[in-house]
XYZ file of C-alpha atoms in Angstrom:
483
model
C 91.650 120.669 176.941
C 88.684 118.375 176.192
C 89.031 115.158 174.258
C 87.088 116.687 171.351
C 89.361 119.758 171.261
C 92.408 117.500 171.204
C 90.955 115.566 168.287
C 90.249 118.663 166.247
C 93.816 119.895 166.713
C 95.537 116.537 166.086
C 97.300 116.076 162.771
C 95.353 114.179 160.129
C 96.517 111.597 157.648
C 96.130 111.552 153.898
C 94.335 108.635 152.272
C 97.682 107.267 151.098
C 99.001 107.375 154.670
C 95.841 105.658 155.916
C 96.493 102.822 153.460
C 100.196 102.656 154.275
C 99.578 102.198 158.007
C 97.024 99.404 157.739
C 97.964 95.802 158.524
C 97.810 93.262 155.706
C 94.115 92.316 155.553
C 91.911 89.818 153.751
C 91.080 92.536 151.253
C 94.791 92.953 150.514
C 94.998 89.187 150.181
C 92.132 89.026 147.687
C 93.706 91.806 145.646
C 97.095 90.063 145.693
C 95.414 86.830 144.598
C 93.518 88.524 141.766
C 96.649 90.298 140.519
C 98.746 87.177 141.026
C 96.452 84.960 138.978
C 96.752 87.428 136.112
C 100.528 87.383 136.597
C 100.610 83.565 136.561
C 98.528 83.405 133.395
C 100.958 85.852 131.807
C 103.909 83.630 132.766
C 102.085 80.558 131.484
C 101.752 82.149 128.064
C 105.392 83.294 127.926
C 106.557 79.864 129.063
C 104.349 77.951 126.629
C 105.976 79.472 123.576
C 109.345 77.909 124.471
C 107.702 74.471 124.407
C 105.737 75.287 121.255
C 108.939 76.301 119.456
C 110.631 73.049 120.501
C 107.601 71.042 119.328
C 107.439 72.846 115.987
C 111.141 72.200 115.428
C 110.231 68.505 115.499
C 106.827 68.454 113.788
C 107.188 71.322 111.281
C 110.991 71.153 111.014
C 111.136 74.954 111.417
C 114.570 76.550 111.120
C 116.371 78.328 113.936
C 115.578 81.565 112.085
C 111.843 80.813 112.112
C 112.024 79.903 115.805
C 113.771 83.193 116.533
C 111.113 85.133 114.625
C 108.267 83.439 116.523
C 109.857 84.236 119.891
C 110.973 87.751 118.948
C 107.590 88.750 117.536
C 106.097 88.326 120.980
C 108.898 90.304 122.577
C 108.552 93.093 120.009
C 104.913 93.385 121.034
C 105.925 93.317 124.697
C 108.342 96.217 124.211
C 105.596 98.376 122.714
C 102.945 97.097 125.113
C 104.981 97.807 128.239
C 105.629 101.415 127.221
C 102.071 102.135 126.078
C 100.573 100.267 129.027
C 102.449 102.417 131.523
C 101.397 105.619 129.780
C 97.758 104.492 129.638
C 97.825 103.450 133.293
C 98.713 107.030 134.266
C 95.826 108.341 132.153
C 92.878 105.937 132.281
C 93.729 103.943 135.405
C 95.694 100.879 136.468
C 92.727 98.509 136.771
C 91.302 99.277 133.328
C 94.634 98.689 131.588
C 95.239 95.499 133.587
C 91.903 94.037 132.440
C 92.380 95.159 128.835
C 95.785 93.512 128.574
C 94.456 90.190 129.856
C 91.701 90.286 127.246
C 94.059 91.120 124.363
C 96.650 88.453 124.972
C 94.134 85.791 125.995
C 92.185 86.075 122.738
C 95.322 86.315 120.619
C 96.826 83.243 122.245
C 93.676 81.249 121.542
C 93.754 82.387 117.919
C 97.406 81.283 117.687
C 96.271 77.697 118.184
C 94.589 77.894 114.760
C 97.674 79.217 112.938
C 98.223 77.426 109.652
C 101.790 78.588 109.099
C 104.770 80.341 110.565
C 103.817 83.795 109.216
C 100.377 83.733 110.883
C 101.857 82.498 114.137
C 104.439 85.317 114.096
C 101.726 87.956 113.538
C 99.546 86.623 116.338
C 102.493 86.402 118.730
C 103.085 90.114 118.189
C 99.517 90.847 119.298
C 99.952 88.517 122.270
C 103.061 90.473 123.214
C 101.194 93.786 123.257
C 99.007 92.481 126.067
C 101.763 90.629 127.912
C 104.127 93.571 127.934
C 101.584 96.006 129.356
C 100.179 93.733 132.053
C 103.225 93.174 134.284
C 104.344 96.738 135.107
C 100.739 97.875 135.488
C 99.901 95.054 137.907
C 102.984 95.709 140.056
C 102.230 99.452 140.120
C 98.631 98.859 141.215
C 99.633 96.440 143.957
C 102.431 98.745 145.170
C 99.930 101.556 145.676
C 97.794 99.438 148.009
C 100.395 97.415 149.933
C 101.168 98.562 153.521
C 104.456 100.506 153.560
C 106.224 98.256 156.077
C 105.872 95.147 153.848
C 105.431 96.660 150.378
C 108.554 95.073 148.971
C 107.625 91.656 150.298
C 104.103 91.897 148.888
C 105.445 92.683 145.410
C 107.820 89.717 145.566
C 104.819 87.567 146.549
C 103.079 88.920 143.454
C 106.069 88.160 141.265
C 106.191 84.646 142.777
C 102.990 83.875 140.879
C 105.238 83.959 137.806
C 106.833 80.730 139.012
C 103.413 79.096 139.326
C 102.542 80.161 135.787
C 105.849 78.965 134.376
C 105.496 75.637 136.182
C 101.993 75.326 134.721
C 103.484 76.034 131.287
C 106.088 73.330 131.868
C 103.387 70.850 132.882
C 101.266 71.720 129.847
C 104.336 71.575 127.622
C 105.418 68.190 128.979
C 102.024 66.498 128.977
C 100.124 68.373 126.227
C 102.497 70.045 123.744
C 104.691 66.951 123.528
C 101.725 64.685 122.732
C 101.357 64.256 119.010
C 101.551 66.590 116.043
C 98.791 68.912 117.278
C 99.697 68.900 120.949
C 101.119 72.438 120.684
C 97.731 73.691 119.397
C 95.918 72.355 122.451
C 98.609 73.927 124.651
C 97.973 77.354 123.111
C 94.203 76.889 123.288
C 94.536 76.636 127.073
C 96.124 80.070 126.937
C 92.694 81.602 126.247
C 91.947 81.494 129.977
C 93.184 85.089 130.571
C 90.466 86.440 128.243
C 87.790 85.166 130.617
C 89.718 86.159 133.727
C 89.846 89.763 132.532
C 86.163 90.093 133.438
C 86.932 89.111 137.037
C 89.679 91.730 137.194
C 87.540 94.501 135.740
C 84.589 93.870 138.051
C 86.326 92.838 141.253
C 89.481 94.917 141.719
C 89.596 98.501 143.059
C 91.251 101.334 141.206
C 94.370 102.923 142.663
C 93.489 105.477 145.353
C 96.496 107.580 144.432
C 95.458 107.587 140.769
C 91.879 108.576 141.661
C 93.106 111.473 143.789
C 95.360 112.717 140.995
C 92.266 112.751 138.767
C 90.151 114.586 141.369
C 87.878 111.586 142.012
C 88.066 111.974 145.791
C 84.706 110.379 146.684
C 85.660 107.133 144.919
C 89.071 107.179 146.580
C 87.521 107.682 150.027
C 85.094 104.783 149.554
C 87.948 102.432 148.645
C 90.073 103.498 151.624
C 87.115 103.027 153.972
C 86.554 99.490 152.667
C 90.175 98.621 153.415
C 89.875 100.177 156.877
C 86.737 98.131 157.555
C 88.618 95.021 156.495
C 91.266 95.879 159.104
C 88.620 96.310 161.803
C 89.060 100.084 161.877
C 86.070 102.417 161.853
C 85.998 104.177 158.436
C 87.256 107.760 158.299
C 83.865 108.968 157.080
C 85.037 111.541 154.591
C 88.800 111.681 154.893
C 91.010 114.275 156.486
C 88.564 117.146 156.166
C 85.910 115.303 158.151
C 88.252 114.132 160.850
C 88.409 117.348 162.818
C 84.638 117.830 162.858
C 83.775 114.357 164.022
C 86.470 113.831 166.648
C 87.768 110.970 164.518
C 91.189 111.002 162.919
C 91.839 110.191 159.278
C 92.211 106.507 160.052
C 88.665 106.384 161.403
C 89.677 105.914 165.037
C 88.885 108.076 168.035
C 91.761 109.628 170.003
C 91.234 107.177 172.818
C 91.270 104.225 170.409
C 94.449 105.531 168.805
C 96.065 105.780 172.219
C 94.879 102.294 173.181
C 94.908 100.116 170.076
C 93.314 96.703 170.218
C 95.557 93.654 170.707
C 94.859 92.529 167.153
C 95.893 95.899 165.728
C 99.016 95.961 167.847
C 99.948 92.500 166.691
C 99.848 93.602 163.074
C 102.009 96.698 163.423
C 105.513 97.210 164.669
C 106.115 100.316 166.790
C 108.382 101.809 164.152
C 107.858 100.773 160.545
C 104.183 99.869 160.750
C 102.916 102.941 162.581
C 105.541 105.425 161.484
C 106.836 104.552 158.026
C 109.636 106.823 156.912
C 108.527 109.718 154.727
C 109.910 110.186 151.245
C 113.485 111.414 151.188
C 113.838 115.049 152.197
C 114.068 117.549 149.362
C 112.243 115.454 146.777
C 110.191 117.809 144.661
C 107.159 116.952 142.542
C 108.551 115.647 139.240
C 106.562 115.157 136.061
C 109.183 113.429 133.892
C 111.209 110.266 134.472
C 114.174 112.146 132.945
C 113.926 115.166 135.242
C 117.015 116.136 137.196
C 116.061 114.214 140.308
C 115.049 111.031 138.486
C 117.351 110.599 135.503
C 120.064 108.732 137.431
C 117.715 106.090 138.821
C 115.926 105.813 135.476
C 119.215 105.095 133.687
C 120.253 102.466 136.225
C 116.815 100.847 136.164
C 116.878 100.659 132.367
C 120.290 98.974 132.425
C 119.040 96.356 134.898
C 115.905 95.729 132.862
C 117.848 95.380 129.604
C 120.465 92.993 130.978
C 118.063 90.793 132.932
C 115.757 90.454 129.923
C 118.631 89.583 127.610
C 119.881 86.837 129.890
C 116.569 85.492 131.154
C 114.822 85.145 127.816
C 117.993 84.174 126.012
C 118.386 81.269 128.403
C 114.886 80.138 129.319
C 113.206 80.478 125.918
C 115.941 78.358 124.395
C 116.619 75.824 127.148
C 114.142 73.168 125.835
C 115.475 73.507 122.272
C 119.131 73.565 123.391
C 118.534 70.380 125.370
C 117.106 68.758 122.221
C 120.246 69.891 120.375
C 122.336 68.160 123.052
C 120.696 64.880 122.078
C 117.816 64.604 124.563
C 114.419 63.636 123.146
C 111.459 66.026 123.391
C 109.922 64.414 126.485
C 113.205 64.317 128.427
C 114.049 67.879 127.415
C 110.686 69.107 128.681
C 111.037 67.083 131.904
C 114.435 68.663 132.633
C 112.945 72.094 131.990
C 110.099 71.354 134.418
C 112.583 70.366 137.161
C 114.658 73.496 136.579
C 111.517 75.623 136.687
C 110.534 74.298 140.128
C 113.613 76.015 141.628
C 111.952 79.365 140.993
C 109.716 78.933 144.053
C 112.450 78.874 146.740
C 114.150 81.725 144.858
C 111.098 83.908 145.321
C 110.717 82.850 148.940
C 114.302 83.856 149.739
C 113.934 87.201 147.972
C 110.631 87.912 149.741
C 112.306 87.436 153.118
C 115.525 89.283 152.322
C 113.907 92.323 150.712
C 112.550 93.585 154.040
C 115.631 92.473 155.997
C 118.588 93.776 153.980
C 116.639 96.013 151.590
C 115.740 96.140 147.919
C 119.113 97.211 146.522
C 121.190 94.553 148.253
C 118.667 91.801 147.527
C 118.533 92.671 143.824
C 122.330 92.972 143.602
C 122.995 89.634 145.364
C 120.501 87.688 143.265
C 121.822 89.178 140.028
C 125.383 88.276 141.008
C 124.214 84.740 141.847
C 122.545 84.568 138.428
C 125.842 85.488 136.766
C 127.676 82.632 138.485
C 124.906 80.130 137.756
C 124.756 81.103 134.064
C 128.485 80.490 133.720
C 128.144 77.103 135.422
C 125.245 76.054 133.182
C 127.223 76.870 130.042
C 130.025 74.551 131.169
C 127.749 71.742 132.443
C 128.650 68.465 130.728
C 126.420 65.898 132.454
C 122.736 65.484 133.265
C 123.425 66.105 136.951
C 125.355 69.308 136.259
C 122.734 70.536 133.775
C 119.963 70.147 136.332
C 122.019 71.530 139.259
C 123.257 74.604 137.392
C 119.853 75.115 135.762
C 118.140 75.049 139.163
C 120.658 77.552 140.550
C 120.047 79.845 137.566
C 116.302 79.537 138.068
C 116.608 80.223 141.819
C 118.726 83.367 141.568
C 117.248 84.768 138.365
C 113.625 84.652 139.468
C 114.507 85.985 142.920
C 116.116 88.926 141.117
C 112.949 89.469 139.090
C 110.930 89.647 142.292
C 113.210 92.307 143.756
C 113.227 94.266 140.468
C 109.445 94.502 140.306
C 109.386 95.586 143.956
C 111.914 98.386 143.584
C 110.662 99.822 140.289
C 107.381 101.514 141.349
C 109.036 102.886 144.521
C 111.465 104.988 142.479
C 108.847 107.369 141.030
C 106.146 109.785 142.224
C 102.487 108.908 141.534
C 102.113 111.111 138.430
C 104.764 109.154 136.510
C 104.862 105.855 138.407
C 103.138 103.877 135.670
C 105.180 105.632 132.998
C 108.460 104.988 134.815
C 107.886 101.283 135.419
C 106.379 100.764 131.963
C 109.176 102.585 130.142
C 111.868 100.566 131.933
C 110.052 97.339 131.109
C 109.598 98.468 127.511
C 113.314 99.200 127.141
C 114.106 95.832 128.667
C 111.876 94.108 126.127
C 114.217 95.325 123.380
C 116.758 92.929 124.864
C 114.214 90.111 124.955
C 113.539 90.865 121.280
C 117.241 90.517 120.456
C 117.910 87.450 122.627
C 116.192 84.817 120.415
C 118.326 85.925 117.458
C 121.486 86.226 119.516
C 121.460 82.700 120.918
C 121.727 80.771 117.593
C 124.575 83.054 116.489
C 126.482 82.586 119.757
C 125.935 78.828 119.776
C 127.100 78.530 116.157
C 130.186 80.653 116.922
C 131.333 79.147 120.193
C 128.839 76.493 121.322
C 126.530 76.922 124.312
C 129.488 77.899 126.532
C 129.825 81.246 124.744
C 126.081 81.945 124.888
C 125.907 81.452 128.643
C 129.144 83.384 129.174
C 127.429 86.375 127.524
C 124.417 85.893 129.787
C 126.718 85.769 132.829
C 128.336 89.046 131.766
C 124.960 90.729 131.329
C 123.855 89.596 134.796
C 127.079 90.988 136.277
C 126.508 94.368 134.587
C 122.924 94.397 135.892
C 124.211 93.725 139.417
C 126.550 96.715 139.193
C 123.738 98.987 137.998
C 121.341 97.714 140.680
C 123.810 98.684 143.391
C 123.538 102.355 142.362
C 119.758 102.501 142.890
C 118.488 104.318 146.008
C 117.265 102.174 148.901
C 113.518 102.670 149.453
C 112.831 100.142 152.231
C 110.370 101.514 154.779
C 109.683 104.743 152.862
C 106.240 105.899 151.856
C 105.573 106.112 148.126
C 106.322 109.578 146.821
C 103.253 111.582 145.892
């Protein structure tokens, strides 16, 4: 049989498979950076409000009820935004929704700097939340659909790690801007307008999801994007996808049979003989499902919602209130913000550990371990009675909690087929935001009833419940995304 005949009879790859089997390229890196900057700006905005609330408690003498309303208004918007953002992402595209959300919350944050009273600030925070809530699940879905299968989980944890950079930036701005004078908080919020300008970069520079384009019948656009990623990997473009492969003697990856049999040293270095070149297919027997509550998906949807609810309740209950609770313990504003900055820095090694573990022991075990660690750290923080213990327990909470967030964002998009991937991740995030809406009101009640020990005991219990639910999720390490 001639070489050409062999090529025409060789199996071809879909565009999704061509993307899955690529090494991580500079184009992947640019996309991760673009998504990550948006993610960091999102975190910066969420983090800033905790410092703004603490500053307003000093300069405006706002009540705990007003502080809860300011925080919860943003989370109410996030609950709605996450759900609507996921639905829109499955209809008009991931990239378009990503850019729109950056624009909405960037402009609303800038407007918040001009608020003349609590009522106006509450209204604007709701609008900010609409954008914030939609951006995160959409960004993780988009990045999941481009990341090579063998390192998809790790890439999404890298994306989530930008959250730590944004929160650290918020802590720096809070410490050195929001704490400076009566109007420092206004200047801090004015800086939050940056996402509005960055949205233009996202809209013009990022590609749309190939899987989304194919679902919409836009095959030419999808093929062009895949070819650009193949060129970035040093692979000859497929020149028209699977249908063209047989006629040209080139397979769907754009390589000739001889090149496929004798890959270059650089290509071999970027792919392991098992996971990189032969990622596991979706689990056998998985049928095409159009609802996140269909028979095959309802179990994982329920477990994912429980994890999202519990982790939101504990994370936002703790981290939104930590600066204010430190002030209540007798620390001045500057010292409270400095402690918060130190605690925030522990997020970085937490993400690094999760990024390594997620491809070594898998998504389910990584998420479960980090949630269990968060439960122990939350209990320790509630009982901390010295500056050293506060910082040590706070750093442990930051380490485990943010590592858990990284694993959660990695596992979510992998649980659903393309048609409902945005909906599934967005709906889970939206349900979780209900907990973040309740948390700011819950903390003052718990503290008044049983001091900070009771509040953090509740957070520890929620983390433990989330760990139990996470352990029931299916392991998706090494599997191709379900079409």
